[in-house]
Tab-separated table of C-alpha atoms and ligand atoms in Angstrom:
chain	number	residue	atom	x	y	z
F	26	MET	CA	-215.919	-10.250	-10.756
F	27	GLY	CA	-215.448	-13.565	-9.168
F	28	LEU	CA	-215.072	-17.438	-9.658
F	29	TYR	CA	-218.419	-17.809	-11.239
F	30	SER	CA	-218.155	-14.750	-13.723
F	31	ASP	CA	-214.535	-15.196	-14.462
F	32	HIS	CA	-214.306	-18.940	-14.681
F	33	LEU	CA	-217.712	-20.728	-14.910
F	34	ARG	CA	-219.683	-18.178	-16.962
F	35	PRO	CA	-217.264	-18.359	-19.982
F	36	ARG	CA	-217.522	-22.051	-19.729
F	37	LEU	CA	-221.126	-21.994	-19.726
F	38	HIS	CA	-221.315	-19.826	-22.926
F	39	ALA	CA	-218.684	-22.000	-24.601
F	40	PHE	CA	-220.909	-25.063	-23.932
F	41	THR	CA	-224.347	-23.572	-24.710
F	42	LEU	CA	-223.294	-21.887	-27.600
F	43	ASN	CA	-221.661	-24.683	-29.247
F	44	ASP	CA	-224.252	-27.095	-30.875
F	45	ARG	CA	-225.591	-27.933	-34.286
F	46	ILE	CA	-228.181	-25.151	-34.506
F	47	THR	CA	-225.681	-22.396	-33.411
F	48	ALA	CA	-223.106	-23.845	-35.847
F	49	ALA	CA	-225.683	-23.298	-38.708
F	50	THR	CA	-226.356	-19.832	-37.649
F	51	ARG	CA	-222.718	-18.962	-37.349
F	52	ASP	CA	-222.170	-20.355	-40.938
F	53	ARG	CA	-224.995	-17.958	-42.171
F	54	VAL	CA	-223.832	-14.843	-40.164
F	55	CYS	CA	-220.191	-15.372	-41.235
F	56	SER	CA	-220.949	-15.891	-44.748
F	57	GLY	CA	-219.789	-13.007	-47.016
F	58	LEU	CA	-217.180	-11.641	-44.324
F	59	ALA	CA	-214.025	-10.532	-46.158
F	60	GLY	CA	-210.838	-8.633	-45.434
F	61	ASP	CA	-210.017	-7.193	-41.949
F	62	VAL	CA	-212.788	-8.095	-39.522
F	63	LEU	CA	-213.568	-6.571	-36.032
F	64	GLU	CA	-215.272	-9.145	-33.781
F	65	ILE	CA	-216.789	-7.651	-30.703
F	66	GLY	CA	-217.452	-10.303	-27.744
F	67	TYR	CA	-215.003	-12.816	-29.373
F	68	GLY	CA	-215.667	-15.170	-26.416
F	69	SER	CA	-213.951	-18.609	-26.951
F	70	ALA	CA	-213.290	-18.336	-30.749
F	71	LEU	CA	-216.659	-20.342	-31.729
F	72	ASN	CA	-216.917	-18.370	-34.910
F	73	GLN	CA	-213.540	-19.037	-35.904
F	74	PRO	CA	-214.132	-22.341	-37.855
F	75	HIS	CA	-217.010	-20.450	-39.770
F	76	LEU	CA	-214.822	-17.735	-41.257
F	77	PRO	CA	-214.646	-17.519	-45.073
F	78	SER	CA	-211.092	-17.856	-46.493
F	79	ASP	CA	-211.498	-14.113	-47.725
F	80	VAL	CA	-211.070	-12.982	-44.266
F	81	THR	CA	-207.568	-11.673	-43.843
F	82	GLY	CA	-207.466	-11.244	-40.084
F	83	VAL	CA	-209.696	-10.803	-36.881
F	84	TRP	CA	-209.411	-7.991	-34.300
F	85	ALA	CA	-211.007	-9.501	-31.335
F	86	ILE	CA	-212.542	-7.559	-28.588
F	87	GLU	CA	-213.236	-9.707	-25.473
F	88	PRO	CA	-213.043	-9.049	-21.634
F	89	SER	CA	-212.821	-12.599	-20.387
F	90	ALA	CA	-209.375	-14.196	-20.183
F	91	THR	CA	-210.942	-17.539	-19.632
F	92	GLY	CA	-213.192	-17.283	-22.696
F	93	LEU	CA	-209.887	-16.466	-24.806
F	94	ARG	CA	-208.011	-19.421	-23.271
F	95	LEU	CA	-210.852	-21.741	-24.203
F	96	GLY	CA	-210.667	-20.660	-27.705
F	97	GLU	CA	-206.994	-21.275	-28.088
F	98	GLY	CA	-207.385	-24.675	-29.934
F	99	ARG	CA	-209.809	-23.244	-32.455
F	100	ARG	CA	-207.549	-20.318	-32.959
F	101	SER	CA	-204.432	-22.293	-33.514
F	102	ALA	CA	-206.381	-24.543	-35.887
F	103	SER	CA	-207.564	-21.644	-38.031
F	104	PRO	CA	-205.677	-20.208	-40.857
F	105	VAL	CA	-207.215	-16.638	-40.209
F	106	PRO	CA	-204.759	-14.673	-37.757
F	107	VAL	CA	-206.417	-13.123	-34.654
F	108	VAL	CA	-205.255	-10.148	-32.762
F	109	VAL	CA	-206.749	-9.549	-29.299
F	110	ALA	CA	-207.170	-6.002	-29.462
F	111	GLY	CA	-209.299	-4.775	-26.454
F	112	ASP	CA	-211.716	-5.717	-23.699
F	113	ASP	CA	-214.651	-3.326	-24.161
F	114	ALA	CA	-216.491	-2.849	-27.431
F	115	ARG	CA	-217.866	0.493	-26.091
F	116	SER	CA	-214.452	1.910	-26.383
F	117	LEU	CA	-212.229	0.802	-29.347
F	118	ALA	CA	-208.523	1.802	-29.910
F	119	PHE	CA	-208.946	2.015	-33.696
F	120	ASP	CA	-208.959	4.753	-36.172
F	121	ASP	CA	-212.075	5.887	-38.020
F	122	ASP	CA	-212.949	3.743	-41.222
F	123	ARG	CA	-210.199	0.962	-40.200
F	124	PHE	CA	-212.355	-2.300	-40.741
F	125	ASP	CA	-213.751	-4.080	-43.916
F	126	ALA	CA	-216.388	-5.785	-41.652
F	127	ALA	CA	-217.595	-6.419	-38.178
F	128	LEU	CA	-218.984	-9.480	-36.462
F	129	CYS	CA	-221.112	-9.886	-33.295
F	130	THR	CA	-223.046	-13.047	-32.314
F	131	TRP	CA	-225.054	-12.993	-29.024
F	132	VAL	CA	-223.084	-10.219	-27.539
F	133	LEU	CA	-225.333	-6.946	-27.148
F	134	CYS	CA	-227.329	-8.626	-24.581
F	135	SER	CA	-224.115	-8.753	-22.275
F	136	ILE	CA	-222.969	-5.229	-22.613
F	137	PRO	CA	-224.661	-2.444	-20.566
F	138	HIS	CA	-225.385	0.383	-23.010
F	139	PRO	CA	-224.991	-1.450	-26.045
F	140	GLY	CA	-225.812	1.459	-28.157
F	141	ALA	CA	-222.176	2.816	-27.254
F	142	ALA	CA	-220.832	-0.452	-28.759
F	143	LEU	CA	-223.007	-0.086	-31.959
F	144	ALA	CA	-221.714	3.591	-32.196
F	145	GLU	CA	-218.040	2.382	-31.928
F	146	VAL	CA	-218.553	-0.258	-34.502
F	147	ALA	CA	-220.074	2.147	-36.816
F	148	ARG	CA	-217.101	4.483	-36.373
F	149	VAL	CA	-214.355	1.973	-37.172
F	150	LEU	CA	-216.141	0.381	-40.145
F	151	LYS	CA	-215.226	1.764	-43.663
F	152	PRO	CA	-218.284	3.589	-45.089
F	153	GLY	CA	-220.503	1.078	-46.653
F	154	ALA	CA	-218.984	-1.896	-44.661
F	155	ALA	CA	-221.314	-4.166	-42.805
F	156	LEU	CA	-221.728	-5.470	-39.317
F	157	HIS	CA	-222.855	-9.215	-39.628
F	158	PHE	CA	-224.929	-9.979	-36.423
F	159	VAL	CA	-227.108	-12.438	-34.483
F	160	GLU	CA	-228.568	-11.486	-31.257
F	161	HIS	CA	-231.355	-12.675	-28.996
F	162	GLY	CA	-233.825	-10.346	-27.690
F	163	LEU	CA	-237.205	-8.827	-27.344
F	164	ALA	CA	-240.007	-11.376	-28.470
F	165	PRO	CA	-243.060	-10.144	-30.430
F	166	ASP	CA	-245.470	-12.004	-28.154
F	167	PRO	CA	-246.626	-10.186	-24.933
F	168	GLY	CA	-246.808	-13.515	-22.841
F	169	VAL	CA	-243.131	-14.283	-23.902
F	170	VAL	CA	-242.020	-10.708	-23.050
F	171	ARG	CA	-243.490	-10.872	-19.539
F	172	TRP	CA	-241.320	-14.168	-18.908
F	173	GLN	CA	-238.360	-12.044	-20.476
F	174	ARG	CA	-238.862	-9.344	-17.909
F	175	ARG	CA	-239.467	-11.769	-14.997
F	176	GLY	CA	-236.425	-13.708	-15.844
F	177	ASN	CA	-234.025	-10.899	-16.460
F	178	ARG	CA	-232.540	-10.630	-13.159
F	179	LEU	CA	-231.913	-14.367	-12.802
F	180	ASN	CA	-230.641	-14.617	-16.257
F	181	ARG	CA	-228.281	-11.685	-15.722
F	182	ALA	CA	-226.753	-13.531	-12.647
F	183	ILE	CA	-226.408	-16.802	-14.501
F	184	SER	CA	-225.650	-15.894	-18.177
F	185	GLY	CA	-224.449	-12.318	-17.648
F	186	CYS	CA	-227.090	-10.962	-20.019
F	187	VAL	CA	-230.662	-9.633	-20.429
F	188	LEU	CA	-233.404	-11.262	-22.213
F	189	ASP	CA	-235.437	-8.311	-23.473
F	190	ASN	CA	-233.004	-6.270	-25.612
F	191	ASP	CA	-234.872	-4.496	-28.292
F	192	VAL	CA	-232.329	-5.205	-30.916
F	193	ARG	CA	-234.215	-3.761	-33.816
F	194	SER	CA	-234.578	-0.446	-31.882
F	195	LEU	CA	-231.065	-0.430	-30.756
F	196	LEU	CA	-229.837	-0.753	-34.330
F	197	ASP	CA	-232.232	1.826	-35.648
F	198	ALA	CA	-231.043	4.320	-33.103
F	199	SER	CA	-227.339	3.600	-33.955
F	200	PRO	CA	-225.480	5.186	-36.858
F	201	LEU	CA	-225.763	1.892	-38.655
F	202	THR	CA	-228.288	1.240	-41.304
F	203	VAL	CA	-230.118	-2.325	-41.165
F	204	THR	CA	-230.035	-3.794	-44.601
F	205	GLU	CA	-230.995	-7.396	-43.860
F	206	LEU	CA	-233.184	-8.721	-40.860
F	207	THR	CA	-234.684	-11.903	-40.108
F	208	ALA	CA	-236.235	-12.395	-36.712
F	209	TYR	CA	-237.412	-15.851	-35.450
F	210	TYR	CA	-237.720	-18.223	-32.548
F	211	GLU	CA	-234.878	-20.510	-32.625
F	212	LYS	CA	-235.779	-24.210	-32.881
F	213	GLY	CA	-235.646	-26.077	-29.571
F	214	ALA	CA	-234.513	-22.944	-27.548
F	215	PRO	CA	-236.671	-21.643	-24.756
F	216	ARG	CA	-238.836	-18.791	-26.234
F	217	SER	CA	-237.771	-16.256	-23.672
F	218	ALA	CA	-234.078	-16.509	-24.617
F	219	GLY	CA	-234.698	-17.730	-28.063
F	220	TYR	CA	-236.036	-15.085	-30.206
F	221	MET	CA	-233.249	-14.135	-32.656
F	222	TYR	CA	-232.451	-11.067	-34.641
F	223	GLU	CA	-230.016	-12.063	-37.452
F	224	GLY	CA	-228.845	-9.888	-40.315
F	225	ARG	CA	-226.581	-7.083	-41.507
F	226	ALA	CA	-226.375	-3.401	-40.855
F	227	VAL	CA	-224.045	-1.070	-42.685
F	228	ALA	CA	-222.016	1.947	-41.785
X	20	SAM	C1	-222.819	-14.925	-24.850
X	20	SAM	S1	-221.091	-14.632	-24.986
X	20	SAM	C2	-221.025	-14.801	-26.802
X	20	SAM	C3	-219.502	-15.120	-27.258
X	20	SAM	C4	-219.328	-15.414	-28.670
X	20	SAM	N1	-219.658	-14.068	-29.551
X	20	SAM	C5	-220.078	-16.468	-29.283
X	20	SAM	O1	-220.815	-16.325	-30.171
X	20	SAM	O2	-219.755	-17.572	-28.695
X	20	SAM	C6	-221.043	-12.796	-24.995
X	20	SAM	C7	-219.530	-12.325	-24.906
X	20	SAM	O3	-219.488	-10.850	-24.786
X	20	SAM	C8	-218.429	-10.502	-23.880
X	20	SAM	N2	-218.510	-9.370	-23.518
X	20	SAM	C9	-219.175	-8.937	-22.156
X	20	SAM	N3	-219.090	-7.395	-22.188
X	20	SAM	C10	-218.458	-7.047	-23.271
X	20	SAM	C11	-217.934	-5.744	-23.643
X	20	SAM	N4	-218.219	-4.641	-22.907
X	20	SAM	N5	-217.033	-5.637	-24.805
X	20	SAM	C12	-216.956	-6.799	-25.581
X	20	SAM	N6	-217.333	-8.074	-25.181
X	20	SAM	C13	-218.123	-8.124	-24.187
X	20	SAM	C14	-218.591	-11.615	-22.739
X	20	SAM	O4	-217.085	-11.730	-22.277
X	20	SAM	C15	-218.796	-12.865	-23.770
X	20	SAM	O5	-217.624	-13.566	-24.162
């Protein structure tokens, strides 16, 4: 922890993940959410304006106090109530089968041992309920993967995340079942950080 990770990195995330393309992605990923929703890696509330009106509340898991502060305006402008309910998705203080849905946008790359977070999400989702996700990760092209591996250390220092998470394998190894998955290079993004895995996985 330090000045950069506590104060500057959350601002970097709030800035870089807040453009026209990510807004369209958020719309797609949040579509169909309803009831009580768990959001891991809530950040600065950038998904809040994209939540459907069927969402009754969001239980947010987020370790960054700065991120949460940056999201105050979006939270207060939203009709959907938010409870900040923890700071580590790998250890959730909820009973089994608590939530109607879960949401995770560009988070697994930031969590060491992300499989532990997916196991917790699966535990607290009701049977048949879905995790809505978009994550960047391992590219299909060996040339891009080489750049991802070379860039991991620097990216970890700047963005706090790894570039080459094998998102499909992480989901397959978790208790969740992938029911929808689209993988693509995001238009305009550097290919090493821009290979997206977007979809749904059910408990
Ligand atoms: C790249 S940001 C994405 C934020 C937000 N989901 C969005 O789409 O704007 C990754 C977020 O994951 C959070 N994070 C890091 N480790 C975490 C953990 N163990 N549990 C939950 N969230 C975590 C970070 O603080 C950061 O807010």
